[in-house]
Short mmCIF file of C-alpha atoms and ligand atoms in Angstrom, two decimals:
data_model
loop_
_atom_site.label_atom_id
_atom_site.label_comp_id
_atom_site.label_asym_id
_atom_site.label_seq_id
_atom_site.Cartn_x
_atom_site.Cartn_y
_atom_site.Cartn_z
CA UNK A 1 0.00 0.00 0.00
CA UNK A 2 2.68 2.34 0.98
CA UNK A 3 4.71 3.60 -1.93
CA UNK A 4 8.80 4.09 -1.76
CA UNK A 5 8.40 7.90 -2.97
CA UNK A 6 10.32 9.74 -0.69
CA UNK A 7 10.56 13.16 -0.43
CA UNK A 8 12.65 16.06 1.92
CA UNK A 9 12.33 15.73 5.95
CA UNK A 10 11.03 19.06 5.82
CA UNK A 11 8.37 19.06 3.14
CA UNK A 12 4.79 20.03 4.27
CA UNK A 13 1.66 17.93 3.65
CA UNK A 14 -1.40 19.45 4.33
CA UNK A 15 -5.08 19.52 3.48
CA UNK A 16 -7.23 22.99 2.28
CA UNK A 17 -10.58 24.56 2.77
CA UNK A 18 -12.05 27.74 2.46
CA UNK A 19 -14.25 29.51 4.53
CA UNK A 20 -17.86 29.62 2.38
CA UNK A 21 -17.23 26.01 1.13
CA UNK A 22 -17.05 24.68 4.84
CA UNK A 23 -18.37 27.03 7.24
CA UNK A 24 -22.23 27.23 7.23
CA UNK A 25 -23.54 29.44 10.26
CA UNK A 26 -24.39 31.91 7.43
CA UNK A 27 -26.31 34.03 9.42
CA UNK A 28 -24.77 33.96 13.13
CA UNK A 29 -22.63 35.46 15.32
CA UNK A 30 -22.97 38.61 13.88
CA UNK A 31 -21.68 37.31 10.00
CA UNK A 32 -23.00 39.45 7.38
CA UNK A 33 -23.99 38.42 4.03
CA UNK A 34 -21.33 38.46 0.94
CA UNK A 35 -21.67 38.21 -2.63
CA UNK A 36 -21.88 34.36 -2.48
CA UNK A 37 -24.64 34.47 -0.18
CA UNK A 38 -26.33 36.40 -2.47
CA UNK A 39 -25.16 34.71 -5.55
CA UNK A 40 -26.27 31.14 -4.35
CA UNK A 41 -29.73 32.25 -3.40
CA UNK A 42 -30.57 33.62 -7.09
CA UNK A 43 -32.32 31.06 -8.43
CA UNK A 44 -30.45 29.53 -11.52
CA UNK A 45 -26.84 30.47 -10.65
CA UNK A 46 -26.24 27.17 -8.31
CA UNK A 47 -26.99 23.62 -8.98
CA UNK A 48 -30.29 23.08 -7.36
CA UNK A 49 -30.40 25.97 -5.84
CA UNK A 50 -27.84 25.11 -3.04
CA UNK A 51 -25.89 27.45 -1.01
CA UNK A 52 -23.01 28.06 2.08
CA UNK A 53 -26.17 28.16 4.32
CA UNK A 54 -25.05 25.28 6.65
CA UNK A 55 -22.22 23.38 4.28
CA UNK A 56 -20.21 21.12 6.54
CA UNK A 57 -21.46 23.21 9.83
CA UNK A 58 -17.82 23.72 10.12
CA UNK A 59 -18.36 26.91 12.16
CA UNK A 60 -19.95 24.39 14.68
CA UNK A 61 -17.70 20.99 14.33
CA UNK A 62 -14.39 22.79 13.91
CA UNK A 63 -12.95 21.21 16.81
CA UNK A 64 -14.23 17.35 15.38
CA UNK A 65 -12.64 18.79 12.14
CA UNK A 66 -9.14 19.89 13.42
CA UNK A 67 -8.95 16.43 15.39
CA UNK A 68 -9.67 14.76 12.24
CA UNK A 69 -6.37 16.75 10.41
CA UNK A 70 -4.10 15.69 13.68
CA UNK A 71 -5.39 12.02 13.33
CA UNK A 72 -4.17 11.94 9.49
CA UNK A 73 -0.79 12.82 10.56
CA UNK A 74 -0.67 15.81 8.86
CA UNK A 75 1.49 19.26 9.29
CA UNK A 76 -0.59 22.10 8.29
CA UNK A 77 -4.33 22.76 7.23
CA UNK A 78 -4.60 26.00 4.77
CA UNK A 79 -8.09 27.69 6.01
CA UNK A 80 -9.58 31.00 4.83
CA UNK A 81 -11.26 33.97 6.95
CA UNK A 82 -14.30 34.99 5.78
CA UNK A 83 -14.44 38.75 5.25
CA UNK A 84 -17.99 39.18 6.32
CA UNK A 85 -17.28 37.37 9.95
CA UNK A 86 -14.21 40.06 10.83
CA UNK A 87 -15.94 43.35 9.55
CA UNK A 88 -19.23 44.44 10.00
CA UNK A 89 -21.20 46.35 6.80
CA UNK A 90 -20.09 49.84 9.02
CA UNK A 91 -16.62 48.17 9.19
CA UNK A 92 -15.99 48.04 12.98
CA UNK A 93 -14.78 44.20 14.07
CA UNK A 94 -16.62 41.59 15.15
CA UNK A 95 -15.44 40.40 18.11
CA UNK A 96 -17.58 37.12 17.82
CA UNK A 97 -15.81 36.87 14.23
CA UNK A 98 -12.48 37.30 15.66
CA UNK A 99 -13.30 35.13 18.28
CA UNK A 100 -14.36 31.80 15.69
CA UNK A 101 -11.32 32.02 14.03
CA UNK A 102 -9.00 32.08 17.92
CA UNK A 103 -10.70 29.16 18.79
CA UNK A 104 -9.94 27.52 15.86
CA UNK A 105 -6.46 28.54 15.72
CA UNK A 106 -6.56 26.81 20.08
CA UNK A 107 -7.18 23.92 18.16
CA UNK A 108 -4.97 23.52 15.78
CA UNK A 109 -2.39 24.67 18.22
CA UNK A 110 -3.65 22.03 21.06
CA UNK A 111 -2.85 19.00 18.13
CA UNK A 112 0.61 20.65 16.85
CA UNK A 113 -1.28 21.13 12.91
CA UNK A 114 0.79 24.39 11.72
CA UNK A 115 -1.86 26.67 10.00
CA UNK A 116 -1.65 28.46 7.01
CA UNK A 117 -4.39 31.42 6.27
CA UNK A 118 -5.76 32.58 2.77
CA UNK A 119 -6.90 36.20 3.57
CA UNK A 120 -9.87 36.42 0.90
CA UNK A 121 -10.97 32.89 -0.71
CA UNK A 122 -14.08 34.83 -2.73
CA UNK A 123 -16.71 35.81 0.32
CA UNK A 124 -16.92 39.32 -0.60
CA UNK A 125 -19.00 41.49 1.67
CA UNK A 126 -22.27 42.42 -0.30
CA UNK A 127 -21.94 46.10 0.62
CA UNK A 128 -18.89 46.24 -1.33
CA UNK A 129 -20.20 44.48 -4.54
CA UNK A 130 -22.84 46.59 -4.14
CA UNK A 131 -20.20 49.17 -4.48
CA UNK A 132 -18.94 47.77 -7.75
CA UNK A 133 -16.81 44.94 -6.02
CA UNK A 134 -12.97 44.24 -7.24
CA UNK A 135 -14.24 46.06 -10.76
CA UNK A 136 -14.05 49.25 -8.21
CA UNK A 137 -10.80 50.59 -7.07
CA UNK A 138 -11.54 51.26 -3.65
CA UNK A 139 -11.52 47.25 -2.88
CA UNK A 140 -8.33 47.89 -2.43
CA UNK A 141 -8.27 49.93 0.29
CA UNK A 142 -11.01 48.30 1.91
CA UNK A 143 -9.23 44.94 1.71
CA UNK A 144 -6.17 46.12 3.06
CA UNK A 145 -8.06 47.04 6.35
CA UNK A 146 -9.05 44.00 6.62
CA UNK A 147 -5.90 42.30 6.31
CA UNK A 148 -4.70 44.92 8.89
CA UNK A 149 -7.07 43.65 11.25
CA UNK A 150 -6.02 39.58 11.09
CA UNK A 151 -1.80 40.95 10.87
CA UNK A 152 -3.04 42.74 14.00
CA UNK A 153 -5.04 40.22 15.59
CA UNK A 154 -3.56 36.90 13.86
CA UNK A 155 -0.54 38.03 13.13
CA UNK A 156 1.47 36.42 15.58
CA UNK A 157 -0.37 32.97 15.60
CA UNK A 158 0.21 32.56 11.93
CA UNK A 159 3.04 32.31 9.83
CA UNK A 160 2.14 31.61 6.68
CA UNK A 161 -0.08 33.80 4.64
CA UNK A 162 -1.84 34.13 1.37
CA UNK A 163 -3.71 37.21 -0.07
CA UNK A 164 -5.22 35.84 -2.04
CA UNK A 165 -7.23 32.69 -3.93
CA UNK A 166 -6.89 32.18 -7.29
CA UNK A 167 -7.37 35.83 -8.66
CA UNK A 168 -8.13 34.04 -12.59
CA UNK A 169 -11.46 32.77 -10.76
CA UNK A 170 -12.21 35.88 -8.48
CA UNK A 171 -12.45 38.03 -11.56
CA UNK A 172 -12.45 36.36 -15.13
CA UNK A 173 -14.80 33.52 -13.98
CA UNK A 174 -16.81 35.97 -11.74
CA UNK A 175 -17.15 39.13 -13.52
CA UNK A 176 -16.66 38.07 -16.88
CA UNK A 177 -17.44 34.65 -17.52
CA UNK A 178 -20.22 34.95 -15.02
CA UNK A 179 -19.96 31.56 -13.76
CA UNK A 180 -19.37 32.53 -10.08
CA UNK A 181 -20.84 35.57 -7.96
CA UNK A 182 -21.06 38.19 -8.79
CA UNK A 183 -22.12 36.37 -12.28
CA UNK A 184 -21.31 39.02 -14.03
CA UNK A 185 -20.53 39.22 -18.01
CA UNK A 186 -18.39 42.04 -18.91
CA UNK A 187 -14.78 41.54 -19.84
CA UNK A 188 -14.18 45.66 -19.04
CA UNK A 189 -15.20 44.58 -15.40
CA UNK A 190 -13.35 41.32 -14.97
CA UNK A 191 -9.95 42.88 -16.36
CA UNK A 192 -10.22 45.89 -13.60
CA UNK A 193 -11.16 43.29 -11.23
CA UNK A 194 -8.22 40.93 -12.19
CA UNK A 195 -6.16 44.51 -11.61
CA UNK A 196 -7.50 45.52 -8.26
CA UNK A 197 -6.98 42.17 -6.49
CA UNK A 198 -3.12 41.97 -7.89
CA UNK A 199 -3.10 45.22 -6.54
CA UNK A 200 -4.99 44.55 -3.41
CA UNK A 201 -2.34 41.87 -3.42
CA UNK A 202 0.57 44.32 -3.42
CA UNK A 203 -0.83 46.47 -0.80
CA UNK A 204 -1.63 43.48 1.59
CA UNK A 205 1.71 42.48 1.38
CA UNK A 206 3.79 45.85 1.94
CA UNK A 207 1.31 45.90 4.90
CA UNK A 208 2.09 42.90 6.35
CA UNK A 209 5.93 44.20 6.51
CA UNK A 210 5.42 47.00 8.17
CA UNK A 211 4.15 44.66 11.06
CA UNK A 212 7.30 43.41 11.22
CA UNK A 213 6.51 40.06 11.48
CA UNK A 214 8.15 36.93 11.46
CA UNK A 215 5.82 34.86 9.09
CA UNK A 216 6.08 34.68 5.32
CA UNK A 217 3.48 35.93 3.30
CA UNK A 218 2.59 35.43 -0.88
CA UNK A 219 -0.23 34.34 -3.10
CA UNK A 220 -1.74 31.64 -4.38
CA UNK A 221 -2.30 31.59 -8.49
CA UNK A 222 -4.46 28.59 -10.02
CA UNK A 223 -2.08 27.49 -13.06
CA UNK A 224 -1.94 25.59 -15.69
CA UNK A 225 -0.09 24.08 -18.79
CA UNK A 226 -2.20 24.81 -22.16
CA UNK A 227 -0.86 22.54 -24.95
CA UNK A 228 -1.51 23.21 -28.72
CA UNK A 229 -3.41 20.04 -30.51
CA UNK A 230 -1.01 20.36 -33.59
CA UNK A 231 2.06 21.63 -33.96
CA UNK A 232 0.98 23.87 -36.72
CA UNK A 233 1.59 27.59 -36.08
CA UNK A 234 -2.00 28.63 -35.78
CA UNK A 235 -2.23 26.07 -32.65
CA UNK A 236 1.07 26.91 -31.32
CA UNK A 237 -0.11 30.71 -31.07
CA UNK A 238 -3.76 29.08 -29.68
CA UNK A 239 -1.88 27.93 -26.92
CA UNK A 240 0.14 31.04 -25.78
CA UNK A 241 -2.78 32.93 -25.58
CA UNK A 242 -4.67 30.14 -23.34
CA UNK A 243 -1.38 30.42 -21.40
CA UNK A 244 -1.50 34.11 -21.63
CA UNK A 245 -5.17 34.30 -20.81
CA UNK A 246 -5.02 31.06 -17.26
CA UNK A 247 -1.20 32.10 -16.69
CA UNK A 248 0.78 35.02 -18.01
CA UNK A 249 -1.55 37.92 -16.96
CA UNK A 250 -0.89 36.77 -13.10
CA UNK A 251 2.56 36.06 -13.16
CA UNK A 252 3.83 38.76 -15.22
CA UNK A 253 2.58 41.54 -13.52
CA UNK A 254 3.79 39.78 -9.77
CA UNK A 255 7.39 38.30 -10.99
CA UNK A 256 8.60 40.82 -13.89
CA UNK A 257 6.27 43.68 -13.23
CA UNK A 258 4.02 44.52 -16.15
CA UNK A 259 1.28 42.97 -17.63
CA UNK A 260 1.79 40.69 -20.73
CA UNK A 261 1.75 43.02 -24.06
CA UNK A 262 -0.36 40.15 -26.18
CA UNK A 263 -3.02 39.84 -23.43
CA UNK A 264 -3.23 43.80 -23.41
CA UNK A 265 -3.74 43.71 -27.05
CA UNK A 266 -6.74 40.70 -26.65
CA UNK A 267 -8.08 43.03 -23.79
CA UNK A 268 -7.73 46.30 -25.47
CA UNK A 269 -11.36 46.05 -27.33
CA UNK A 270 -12.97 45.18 -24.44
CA UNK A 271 -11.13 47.76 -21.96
CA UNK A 272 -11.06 50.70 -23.85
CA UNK A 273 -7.90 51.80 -22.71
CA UNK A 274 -5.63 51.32 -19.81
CA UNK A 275 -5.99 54.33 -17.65
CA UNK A 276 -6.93 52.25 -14.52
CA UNK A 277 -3.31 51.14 -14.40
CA UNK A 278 -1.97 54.09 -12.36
CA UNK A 279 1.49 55.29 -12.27
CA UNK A 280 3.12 52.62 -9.24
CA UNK A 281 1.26 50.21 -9.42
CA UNK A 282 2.76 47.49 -11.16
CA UNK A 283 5.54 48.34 -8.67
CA UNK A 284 3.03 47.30 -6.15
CA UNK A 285 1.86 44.26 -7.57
CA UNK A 286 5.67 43.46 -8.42
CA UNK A 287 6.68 43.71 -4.51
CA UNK A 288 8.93 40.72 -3.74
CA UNK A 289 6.68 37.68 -1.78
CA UNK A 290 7.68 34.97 0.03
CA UNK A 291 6.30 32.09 -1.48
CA UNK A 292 4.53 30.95 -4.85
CA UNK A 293 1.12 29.05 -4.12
CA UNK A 294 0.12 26.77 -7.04
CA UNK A 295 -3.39 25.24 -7.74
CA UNK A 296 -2.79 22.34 -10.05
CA UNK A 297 -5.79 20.71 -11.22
CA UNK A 298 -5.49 20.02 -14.89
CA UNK A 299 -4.05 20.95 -18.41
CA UNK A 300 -5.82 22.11 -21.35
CA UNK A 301 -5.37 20.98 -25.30
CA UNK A 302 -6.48 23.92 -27.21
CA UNK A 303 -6.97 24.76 -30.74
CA UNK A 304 -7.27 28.23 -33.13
CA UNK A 305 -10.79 28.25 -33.48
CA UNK A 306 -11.72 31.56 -35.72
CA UNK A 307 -15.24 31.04 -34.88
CA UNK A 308 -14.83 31.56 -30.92
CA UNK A 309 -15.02 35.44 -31.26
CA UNK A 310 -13.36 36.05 -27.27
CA UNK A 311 -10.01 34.95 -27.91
CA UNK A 312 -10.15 32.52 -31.29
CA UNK A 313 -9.78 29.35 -28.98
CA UNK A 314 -11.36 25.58 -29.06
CA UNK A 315 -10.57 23.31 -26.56
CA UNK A 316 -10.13 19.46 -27.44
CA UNK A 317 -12.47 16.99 -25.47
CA UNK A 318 -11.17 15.66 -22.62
CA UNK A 319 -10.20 11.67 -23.04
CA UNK A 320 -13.36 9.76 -20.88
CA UNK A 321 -10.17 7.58 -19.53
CA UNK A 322 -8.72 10.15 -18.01
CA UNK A 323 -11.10 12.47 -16.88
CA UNK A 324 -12.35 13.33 -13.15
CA UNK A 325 -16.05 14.52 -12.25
CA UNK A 326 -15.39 17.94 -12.85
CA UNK A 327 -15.13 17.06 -16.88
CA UNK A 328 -10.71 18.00 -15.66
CA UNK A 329 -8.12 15.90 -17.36
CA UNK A 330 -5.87 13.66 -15.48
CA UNK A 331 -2.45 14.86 -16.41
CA UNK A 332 -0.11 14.93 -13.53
CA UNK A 333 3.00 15.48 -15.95
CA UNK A 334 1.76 18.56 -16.33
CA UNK A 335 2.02 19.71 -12.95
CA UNK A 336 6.11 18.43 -13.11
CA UNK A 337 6.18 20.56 -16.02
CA UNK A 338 4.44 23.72 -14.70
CA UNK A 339 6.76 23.71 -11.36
CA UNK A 340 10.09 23.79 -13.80
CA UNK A 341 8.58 26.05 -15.83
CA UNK A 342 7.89 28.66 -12.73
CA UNK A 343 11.46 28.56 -11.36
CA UNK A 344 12.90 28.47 -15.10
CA UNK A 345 11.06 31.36 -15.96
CA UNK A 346 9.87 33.22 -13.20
CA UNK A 347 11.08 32.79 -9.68
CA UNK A 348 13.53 30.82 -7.59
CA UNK A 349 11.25 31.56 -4.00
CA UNK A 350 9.93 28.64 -2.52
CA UNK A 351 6.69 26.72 -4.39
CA UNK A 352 3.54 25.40 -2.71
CA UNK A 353 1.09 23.12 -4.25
CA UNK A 354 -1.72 25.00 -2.21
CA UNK A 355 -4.80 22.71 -3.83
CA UNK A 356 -4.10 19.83 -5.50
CA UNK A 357 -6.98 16.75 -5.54
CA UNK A 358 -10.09 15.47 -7.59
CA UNK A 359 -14.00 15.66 -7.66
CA UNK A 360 -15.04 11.78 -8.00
CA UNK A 361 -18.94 10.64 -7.51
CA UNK A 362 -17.76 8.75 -4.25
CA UNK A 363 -20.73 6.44 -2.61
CA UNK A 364 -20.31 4.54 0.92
CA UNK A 365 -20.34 1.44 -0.18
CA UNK A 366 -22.27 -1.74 1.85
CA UNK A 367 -18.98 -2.53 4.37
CA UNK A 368 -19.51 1.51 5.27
CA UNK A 369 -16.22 2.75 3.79
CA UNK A 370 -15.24 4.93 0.48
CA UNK A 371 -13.09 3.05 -1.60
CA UNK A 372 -12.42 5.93 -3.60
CA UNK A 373 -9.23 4.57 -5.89
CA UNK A 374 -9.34 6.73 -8.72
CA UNK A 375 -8.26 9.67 -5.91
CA UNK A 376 -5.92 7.79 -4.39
CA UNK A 377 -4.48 7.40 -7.99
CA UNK A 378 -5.11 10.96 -8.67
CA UNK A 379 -3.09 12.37 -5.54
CA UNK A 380 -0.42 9.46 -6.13
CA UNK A 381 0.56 9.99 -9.63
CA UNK A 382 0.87 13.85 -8.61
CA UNK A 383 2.61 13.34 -5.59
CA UNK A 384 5.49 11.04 -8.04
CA UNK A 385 5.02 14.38 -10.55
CA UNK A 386 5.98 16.81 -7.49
CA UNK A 387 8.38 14.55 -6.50
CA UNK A 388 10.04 14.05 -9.66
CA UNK A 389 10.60 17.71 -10.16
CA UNK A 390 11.95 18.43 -6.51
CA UNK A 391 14.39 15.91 -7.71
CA UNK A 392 15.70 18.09 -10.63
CA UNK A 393 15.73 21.08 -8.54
CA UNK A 394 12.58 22.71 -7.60
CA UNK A 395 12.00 24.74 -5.26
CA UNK A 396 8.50 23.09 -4.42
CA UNK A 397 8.47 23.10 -0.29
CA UNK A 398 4.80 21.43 0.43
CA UNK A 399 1.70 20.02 -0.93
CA UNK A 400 -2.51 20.73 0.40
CA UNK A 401 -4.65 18.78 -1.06
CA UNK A 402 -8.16 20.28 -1.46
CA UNK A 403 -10.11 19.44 0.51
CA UNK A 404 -10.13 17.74 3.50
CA UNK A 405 -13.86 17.46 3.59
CA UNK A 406 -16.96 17.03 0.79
CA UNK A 407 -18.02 20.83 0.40
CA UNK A 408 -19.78 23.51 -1.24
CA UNK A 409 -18.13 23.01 -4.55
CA UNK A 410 -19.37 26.60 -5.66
CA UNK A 411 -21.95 26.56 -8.78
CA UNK A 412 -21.83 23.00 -8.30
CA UNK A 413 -23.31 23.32 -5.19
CA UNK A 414 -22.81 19.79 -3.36
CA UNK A 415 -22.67 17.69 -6.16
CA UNK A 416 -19.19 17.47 -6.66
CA UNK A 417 -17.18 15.77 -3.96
CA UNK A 418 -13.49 16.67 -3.38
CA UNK A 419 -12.82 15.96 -0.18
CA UNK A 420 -10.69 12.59 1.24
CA UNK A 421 -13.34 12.53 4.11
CA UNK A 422 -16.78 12.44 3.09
CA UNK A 423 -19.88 14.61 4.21
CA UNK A 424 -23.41 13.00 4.67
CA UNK A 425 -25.04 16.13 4.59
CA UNK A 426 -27.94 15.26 6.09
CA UNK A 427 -26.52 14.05 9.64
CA UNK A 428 -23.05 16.07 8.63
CA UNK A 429 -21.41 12.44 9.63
CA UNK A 430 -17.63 12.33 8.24
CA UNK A 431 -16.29 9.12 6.81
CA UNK A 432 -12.49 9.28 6.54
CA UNK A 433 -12.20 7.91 2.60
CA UNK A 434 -9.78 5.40 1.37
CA UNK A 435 -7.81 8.38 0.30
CA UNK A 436 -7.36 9.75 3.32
CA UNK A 437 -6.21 6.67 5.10
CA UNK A 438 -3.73 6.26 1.91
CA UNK A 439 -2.60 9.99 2.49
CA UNK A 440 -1.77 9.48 6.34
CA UNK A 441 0.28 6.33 5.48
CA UNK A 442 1.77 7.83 2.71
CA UNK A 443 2.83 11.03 4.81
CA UNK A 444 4.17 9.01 7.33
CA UNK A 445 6.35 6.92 5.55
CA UNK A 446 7.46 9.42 2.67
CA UNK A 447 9.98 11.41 4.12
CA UNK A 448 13.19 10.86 4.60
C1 LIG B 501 -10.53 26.10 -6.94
N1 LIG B 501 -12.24 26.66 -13.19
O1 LIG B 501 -11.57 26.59 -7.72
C2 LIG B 501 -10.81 26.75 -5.61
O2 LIG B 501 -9.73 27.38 -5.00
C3 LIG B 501 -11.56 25.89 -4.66
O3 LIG B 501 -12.32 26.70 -3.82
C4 LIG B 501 -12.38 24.87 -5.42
O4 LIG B 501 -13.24 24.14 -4.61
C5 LIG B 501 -11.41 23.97 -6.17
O5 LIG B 501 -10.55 24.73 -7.00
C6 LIG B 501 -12.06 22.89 -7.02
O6 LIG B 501 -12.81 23.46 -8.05
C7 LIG B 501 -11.67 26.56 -9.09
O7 LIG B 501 -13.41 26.69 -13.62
C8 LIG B 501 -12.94 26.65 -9.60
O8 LIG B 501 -11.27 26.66 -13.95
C9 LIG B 501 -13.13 26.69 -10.95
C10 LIG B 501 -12.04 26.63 -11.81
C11 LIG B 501 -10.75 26.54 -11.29
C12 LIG B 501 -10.58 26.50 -9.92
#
């Protein structure tokens, strides 16, 4: 069962979460609403309707939930503070807010599981979307408050932070794409938005150094490698601008300090011109970080496609063999390949696989366990990819798998299942997987 991979004494395993995916307790303690709240409850935006109402009841069970972590073995759990706990709509603190996320911190503490804290995973307060959201430039102030208020009340509990989750999703999928709140469709909006949280980004973390500090801080990026499906020029130029569109426009900007001159010529139409970009503030978003976070989920085959008017792009059906519940691709050698590519070509600070991990229609089967193989195999054959490229060099220091739990996979409401323990959601009963049993044994005998 246990595999030989081995990999360096001090590499981190983990498991991730994120506050509206897990939490529930929408409506106490002071919590008010955010964007997904509102999002989830218009009818057609969510499958059947379903929302963050109650989730895992996380906000309740936290302590069950941390225990569970400790009794995989594990070193770290990456969580995320929701927004609309910490601040209220007139943006004084919530003490009862402040007060969930201390406890949970006691508990991590009390079973030695190291934590690691995404500052905004997408639970935007609704005042502020009503303000215009991340499309409007004074999210950036208002988020740096609130990361002033966790350096200042956190700041010393926690040593690892991220600004933010995924900004690709937080603005192209949610304010142009419309697929998440605020399920938007304008490409104006989701290219200020993508702007505002990198800057956002910037600001949080010259903030966080003038705490002085002794934690790292950096962001977490969900990246990908986009293939061409010929080698024929047209496909070849297909595929830099998927890579331009799901990879370049983030890193660029962060690593090198200005934004990628073919994506500013596919925006340009849409964007009018580029007068939000104020003098400084690629300098901003360019501020040196401690740490790279990497979502790896899948690759994309794309070809030129003349007759998709966005950005003249198909994409090639997924192989049924190889393909997880979310319709992803299995491709772990991609993930080996996108963690040389990021110190070859972008940065030598450390790496972190912050989400890594698989949707599969899990049942309990008859004996009362999950015998969920085709995760197992998923977080395996990664695990040998991230492996593999530590061996040639990277700079990759630990691995979260998302999630630890069955949660509110976002439009997909609960149908999707990602965790390695699974969620009845009617008695919110956990049921460690196969997975996660595989996990614990593999972190304990992996590292040498
Ligand atoms: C990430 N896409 O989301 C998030 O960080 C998690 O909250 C989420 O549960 C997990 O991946 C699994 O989906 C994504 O459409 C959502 O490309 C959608 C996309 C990518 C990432």
């Amino acid at each position: 069962m246990t595999d030989k991979l081995t990999f360096p004494k001090d590499f981190i395993f983990g498991v991730a979460t994120s506050s509206y995916q897990i939490e529930g307790a929408a409506f106490e303690d002071g919590r008010i609403p955010s964007h997904w709240d509102t999002f989830a409850h218009t009818p057609g935006k969510t499958v059947q309707g379903e929302s963050g109402d109650v989730a895992c009841d996380h906000y309740h069970r936290y302590p069950d939930d941390v225990a569970m972590i400790a009794s995989l073995g594990l070193d770290s759990y990456r969580f995320s503070f929701a927004w609309p706990r910490i601040l209220t709509e007139d943006r004084k603190v919530n003490d009862k807010g402040i007060a969930f996320y201390h406890r949970l911190l006691d508990e991590m503490e009390k079973h030695g599981v190291t934590p690691a804290a995404t500052i905004y995973h997408w639970d935007l307060p609704q005042w502020l979307a009503d303000r215009g959201g991340w499309a409007n430039r004074d999210s950036v102030g208002y988020f740096s408050d609130f990361a002033e208020v966790l350096f200042k009340h956190f700041g010393d509990r926690i040593g690892t932070w991220i600004t933010h989750n995924e900004p690709w999703c937080a603005s192209f999928l949610s304010y142009g794409m419309g697929h998440h709140a605020p399920g938007h469709r304008d490409w104006r909006e989701a290219v200020l938005a993508s702007h505002h949280l990198l800057l956002s980004h910037g600001e949080v973390v010259k903030g966080y150094r003038a705490f002085n500090l002794k934690g790292e801080i950096g962001i977490t990026l969900n990246l990908n490698v986009t293939d061409p499906k010929t080698d024929s020029e047209a496909d070849i130029k297909a595929a830099e601008r998927g890579d331009g569109f799901q990879n370049r426009w983030f890193l660029d900007p962060i690593f090198k300090g200005r934004y990628p001159s073919d994506m500013m010529d596919v925006f340009r139409p849409y964007v009018q011109d580029y007068g939000f970009i104020k003098p400084g503030d690629l300098e901003t978003i360019a501020v040196p970080i401690d740490f790279l976070g990497v979502n790896y989920y899948s690759r994309a085959v794309v070809y030129d496609d003349p007759g998709d008017s966005f950005m003249g792009l198909g994409n090639v059906p997924v192989p049924l063999d190889r393909m997880t519940d979310m319709g992803w691709e299995v491709h772990p050698n991609s993930l080996y390949r996108l963690l040389m590519r990021l110190n070859r070509e972008y940065t030598q600070i450390p790496l972190f696989i912050t989400e890594n991990g698989a949707a599969y229609p899990d049942v309990v089967s008859e004996d009362g366990h999950v015998h969920d193989i085709d995760r197992i195999e998923f977080v395996r054959s990664h695990l040998e990819a991230a492996r593999q490229a530590i061996a040639e060099g990277s700079t990759l220091k630990g691995y979260y798998l998302w999630s630890l739990m069955d949660n509110f996979e976002w439009a997909f409401g609960y149908s999707k299942r990602f965790g390695i323990v699974y969620v009845d959601y009617a008695t919110q009963k956990r049921i460690l997987k196969d997975s996660a049993l595989w996990y614990r044994d593999f972190v304990q005998n992996s590292r040498v």
